[in-house]
Amino acid sequence: VVWSPDSKLLLFVTFDAEVFVFDAEGYKLRTLQIVNQDSLDCMIAAIHWYCPPNQHIYNGMHNSRSTIYTLCVAFENGMLQLSRGDDASTAILLDTELNKIDFVKWSTKGTYLAVVGSVKSSGRSEKNPAFANNLIKFYTHTGQFVRSLKIPGESIKEISWEAGDLRLSLAVDSFRYFANIRHRYMYTSFLNTL
């Protein structure tokens, strides 16, 4: 269950991988269209909605000319659907190459989307022939892959972004990790001036 940023819509996810759109009064409005739903054939692992500041919102839909994706629907098989609000005509489908997605979370400024999941790799232990590597994959607000971060431990329970999008706190098993995020800034020079 997730509220729209303007609190006018509510999205419900079912075990059949359907997303129903309700208004704030609880009346069903429609079903959110999933891109290539027949080929996905798996459950929805997570859903997260981000509201950019100073964006005009009308009935949960952002300006359709915007290139910023704000709604993320993550599937257990590693696929992501990013869309601009609940408008399915703007949706794109991304393959994260993760075997399993646990959850997703937009950064506080909406700059990055953290996708938490795992990939299976072959282990050399006789007790554990195949073990999972925990990964966090980062994507920009336009759906471009930035980088991945390998995390030790059994499973990542939760992540939390700092208000400035510069640090990430991770709860992994009984441990707490902190990660500093370095943004890639584009610089230019003009007549020996940076």
CSV table of C-alpha atoms in Angstrom, one decimal:
chain,number,residue,atom,x,y,z
A,1,VAL,CA,0.0,0.0,0.0
A,2,VAL,CA,1.3,3.4,-0.9
A,3,TRP,CA,-0.2,6.9,-0.9
A,4,SER,CA,0.3,9.3,-3.8
A,5,PRO,CA,2.4,12.4,-2.9
A,6,ASP,CA,-0.7,14.6,-2.9
A,7,SER,CA,-2.6,12.1,-0.7
A,8,LYS,CA,-5.4,11.9,-3.2
A,9,LEU,CA,-4.7,8.4,-4.4
A,10,LEU,CA,-3.9,5.1,-2.8
A,11,LEU,CA,-2.3,2.2,-4.5
A,12,PHE,CA,-3.0,-1.4,-3.4
A,13,VAL,CA,-0.9,-4.3,-4.6
A,14,THR,CA,-2.4,-7.8,-4.7
A,15,PHE,CA,-0.9,-11.3,-4.7
A,16,ASP,CA,-1.8,-11.6,-8.3
A,17,ALA,CA,0.6,-8.7,-9.2
A,18,GLU,CA,-2.2,-6.2,-9.8
A,19,VAL,CA,-2.1,-2.6,-8.7
A,20,PHE,CA,-5.4,-1.0,-7.9
A,21,VAL,CA,-5.8,2.8,-7.8
A,22,PHE,CA,-8.3,4.1,-5.1
A,23,ASP,CA,-9.2,7.6,-4.3
A,24,ALA,CA,-8.8,9.0,-0.7
A,25,GLU,CA,-12.4,8.0,0.0
A,26,GLY,CA,-11.7,4.4,-0.7
A,27,TYR,CA,-13.5,4.1,-4.1
A,28,LYS,CA,-11.7,2.0,-6.7
A,29,LEU,CA,-10.9,4.2,-9.8
A,30,ARG,CA,-8.9,1.9,-12.0
A,31,THR,CA,-6.2,-0.7,-12.3
A,32,LEU,CA,-2.6,0.5,-12.9
A,33,GLN,CA,-1.4,-0.9,-16.1
A,34,ILE,CA,1.8,-3.0,-15.9
A,35,VAL,CA,4.1,-2.9,-18.9
A,36,ASN,CA,4.5,-6.5,-20.4
A,37,GLN,CA,2.6,-8.0,-17.5
A,38,ASP,CA,2.2,-11.4,-19.3
A,39,SER,CA,6.0,-11.8,-19.6
A,40,LEU,CA,6.7,-10.9,-16.0
A,41,ASP,CA,4.7,-13.7,-14.3
A,42,CYS,CA,5.8,-13.0,-10.8
A,43,MET,CA,4.8,-11.1,-7.6
A,44,ILE,CA,5.4,-7.5,-6.9
A,45,ALA,CA,8.1,-7.1,-4.3
A,46,ALA,CA,7.9,-3.4,-3.6
A,47,ILE,CA,6.3,-0.1,-4.6
A,48,HIS,CA,7.5,3.4,-3.8
A,49,TRP,CA,6.3,6.8,-4.9
A,50,TYR,CA,8.4,10.0,-4.7
A,51,CYS,CA,7.1,13.6,-5.0
A,52,PRO,CA,9.5,16.2,-6.4
A,53,PRO,CA,9.3,19.5,-4.6
A,54,ASN,CA,7.6,22.4,-6.4
A,55,GLN,CA,6.0,20.0,-8.9
A,56,HIS,CA,2.4,20.6,-9.9
A,57,ILE,CA,0.3,17.5,-9.2
A,58,TYR,CA,-3.2,16.9,-10.5
A,59,ASN,CA,-4.9,13.7,-9.4
A,60,GLY,CA,-1.6,12.0,-8.7
A,61,MET,CA,-0.2,12.7,-12.1
A,62,HIS,CA,2.8,14.9,-12.6
A,63,ASN,CA,3.5,17.1,-15.6
A,64,SER,CA,3.7,14.6,-18.5
A,65,ARG,CA,6.5,16.6,-20.1
A,66,SER,CA,8.7,15.9,-17.2
A,67,THR,CA,11.4,13.3,-17.7
A,68,ILE,CA,11.5,12.5,-14.0
A,69,TYR,CA,10.1,9.1,-13.0
A,70,THR,CA,8.4,9.2,-9.6
A,71,LEU,CA,6.6,5.8,-9.2
A,72,CYS,CA,8.6,2.6,-9.0
A,73,VAL,CA,7.0,-0.9,-9.0
A,74,ALA,CA,9.5,-3.6,-8.4
A,75,PHE,CA,9.0,-7.2,-9.2
A,76,GLU,CA,10.6,-10.2,-7.4
A,77,ASN,CA,12.3,-11.4,-10.6
A,78,GLY,CA,14.5,-8.2,-10.8
A,79,MET,CA,12.4,-6.1,-13.1
A,80,LEU,CA,11.4,-2.5,-12.4
A,81,GLN,CA,8.6,-0.4,-13.8
A,82,LEU,CA,9.2,3.4,-13.6
A,83,SER,CA,6.5,5.8,-14.4
A,84,ARG,CA,5.6,9.5,-14.0
A,85,GLY,CA,2.9,9.2,-11.4
A,86,ASP,CA,0.1,6.7,-12.1
A,87,ASP,CA,0.2,7.4,-15.8
A,88,ALA,CA,1.1,4.0,-17.4
A,89,SER,CA,1.6,5.5,-20.8
A,90,THR,CA,4.9,7.0,-19.6
A,91,ALA,CA,6.2,3.8,-18.0
A,92,ILE,CA,9.4,2.1,-18.8
A,93,LEU,CA,10.6,-1.4,-17.8
A,94,LEU,CA,14.2,-2.0,-16.5
A,95,ASP,CA,16.0,-5.2,-15.9
A,96,THR,CA,18.2,-4.8,-12.8
A,97,GLU,CA,19.8,-8.2,-13.3
A,98,LEU,CA,19.1,-9.1,-9.7
A,99,ASN,CA,17.7,-12.6,-9.0
A,100,LYS,CA,15.4,-11.2,-6.3
A,101,ILE,CA,14.4,-7.7,-5.3
A,102,ASP,CA,13.6,-7.1,-1.6
A,103,PHE,CA,12.6,-3.5,-1.7
A,104,VAL,CA,13.2,-0.1,-3.3
A,105,LYS,CA,13.5,3.4,-1.9
A,106,TRP,CA,13.9,6.8,-3.6
A,107,SER,CA,16.4,9.2,-2.1
A,108,THR,CA,15.0,12.2,-0.2
A,109,LYS,CA,15.6,14.5,-3.1
A,110,GLY,CA,14.6,12.0,-5.7
A,111,THR,CA,18.0,12.0,-7.3
A,112,TYR,CA,18.5,8.2,-6.9
A,113,LEU,CA,16.5,5.1,-6.6
A,114,ALA,CA,18.1,2.4,-4.4
A,115,VAL,CA,17.1,-1.1,-5.4
A,116,VAL,CA,17.9,-3.7,-2.7
A,117,GLY,CA,18.2,-7.3,-3.7
A,118,SER,CA,20.5,-10.3,-4.2
A,119,VAL,CA,22.2,-12.3,-6.9
A,120,LYS,CA,23.1,-15.9,-6.6
A,121,SER,CA,26.7,-17.0,-7.1
A,122,SER,CA,28.4,-20.3,-6.7
A,123,GLY,CA,30.1,-20.9,-3.4
A,124,ARG,CA,33.0,-23.1,-2.7
A,125,SER,CA,31.6,-24.5,0.5
A,126,GLU,CA,30.2,-28.0,0.6
A,127,LYS,CA,27.6,-26.9,3.1
A,128,ASN,CA,26.4,-23.9,1.0
A,129,PRO,CA,26.9,-24.6,-2.7
A,130,ALA,CA,25.1,-21.5,-3.8
A,131,PHE,CA,24.8,-18.4,-1.7
A,132,ALA,CA,23.3,-15.0,-2.2
A,133,ASN,CA,25.3,-11.8,-2.5
A,134,ASN,CA,23.4,-8.7,-1.3
A,135,LEU,CA,23.5,-5.8,-3.7
A,136,ILE,CA,22.1,-2.3,-3.8
A,137,LYS,CA,21.8,-0.9,-7.3
A,138,PHE,CA,21.5,2.8,-7.8
A,139,TYR,CA,19.5,4.3,-10.7
A,140,THR,CA,18.9,8.0,-11.5
A,141,HIS,CA,15.5,9.6,-11.6
A,142,THR,CA,15.5,9.0,-15.4
A,143,GLY,CA,16.2,5.3,-15.1
A,144,GLN,CA,19.9,5.2,-15.9
A,145,PHE,CA,22.1,2.8,-13.9
A,146,VAL,CA,24.7,4.5,-11.8
A,147,ARG,CA,26.5,1.8,-9.8
A,148,SER,CA,26.1,-1.1,-7.5
A,149,LEU,CA,27.2,-1.7,-3.9
A,150,LYS,CA,27.9,-5.2,-2.6
A,151,ILE,CA,26.9,-5.6,1.0
A,152,PRO,CA,28.1,-8.5,3.3
A,153,GLY,CA,25.6,-10.4,5.5
A,154,GLU,CA,22.6,-12.6,5.2
A,155,SER,CA,20.0,-10.0,4.2
A,156,ILE,CA,19.4,-6.3,4.2
A,157,LYS,CA,16.5,-5.4,6.4
A,158,GLU,CA,16.2,-1.7,5.8
A,159,ILE,CA,17.9,1.3,4.3
A,160,SER,CA,17.4,5.0,5.0
A,161,TRP,CA,18.6,8.0,3.1
A,162,GLU,CA,20.1,11.1,4.9
A,163,ALA,CA,18.2,14.3,4.1
A,164,GLY,CA,21.0,15.6,1.8
A,165,ASP,CA,21.3,12.3,-0.2
A,166,LEU,CA,24.9,12.1,0.9
A,167,ARG,CA,24.7,9.2,3.3
A,168,LEU,CA,22.9,5.9,3.5
A,169,SER,CA,22.2,3.9,6.6
A,170,LEU,CA,21.8,0.1,6.3
A,171,ALA,CA,20.4,-2.5,8.7
A,172,VAL,CA,22.0,-5.8,7.8
A,173,ASP,CA,21.3,-8.7,10.1
A,174,SER,CA,22.3,-7.4,13.5
A,175,PHE,CA,24.7,-4.8,12.1
A,176,ARG,CA,24.3,-1.1,11.1
A,177,TYR,CA,26.4,0.1,8.1
A,178,PHE,CA,26.8,3.6,6.8
A,179,ALA,CA,27.7,4.4,3.2
A,180,ASN,CA,28.9,7.8,1.9
A,181,ILE,CA,27.5,8.6,-1.5
A,182,ARG,CA,29.7,10.5,-3.9
A,183,HIS,CA,27.7,12.3,-6.6
A,184,ARG,CA,29.3,12.6,-10.0
A,185,TYR,CA,29.4,16.3,-10.8
A,186,MET,CA,29.9,17.5,-14.3
A,187,TYR,CA,32.5,20.2,-14.4
A,188,THR,CA,33.6,22.4,-17.3
A,189,SER,CA,36.5,24.7,-17.9
A,190,PHE,CA,36.4,28.1,-19.5
A,191,LEU,CA,39.7,29.8,-20.2
A,192,ASN,CA,41.7,28.1,-17.5
A,193,THR,CA,38.9,28.4,-15.0
A,194,LEU,CA,37.2,25.4,-13.5
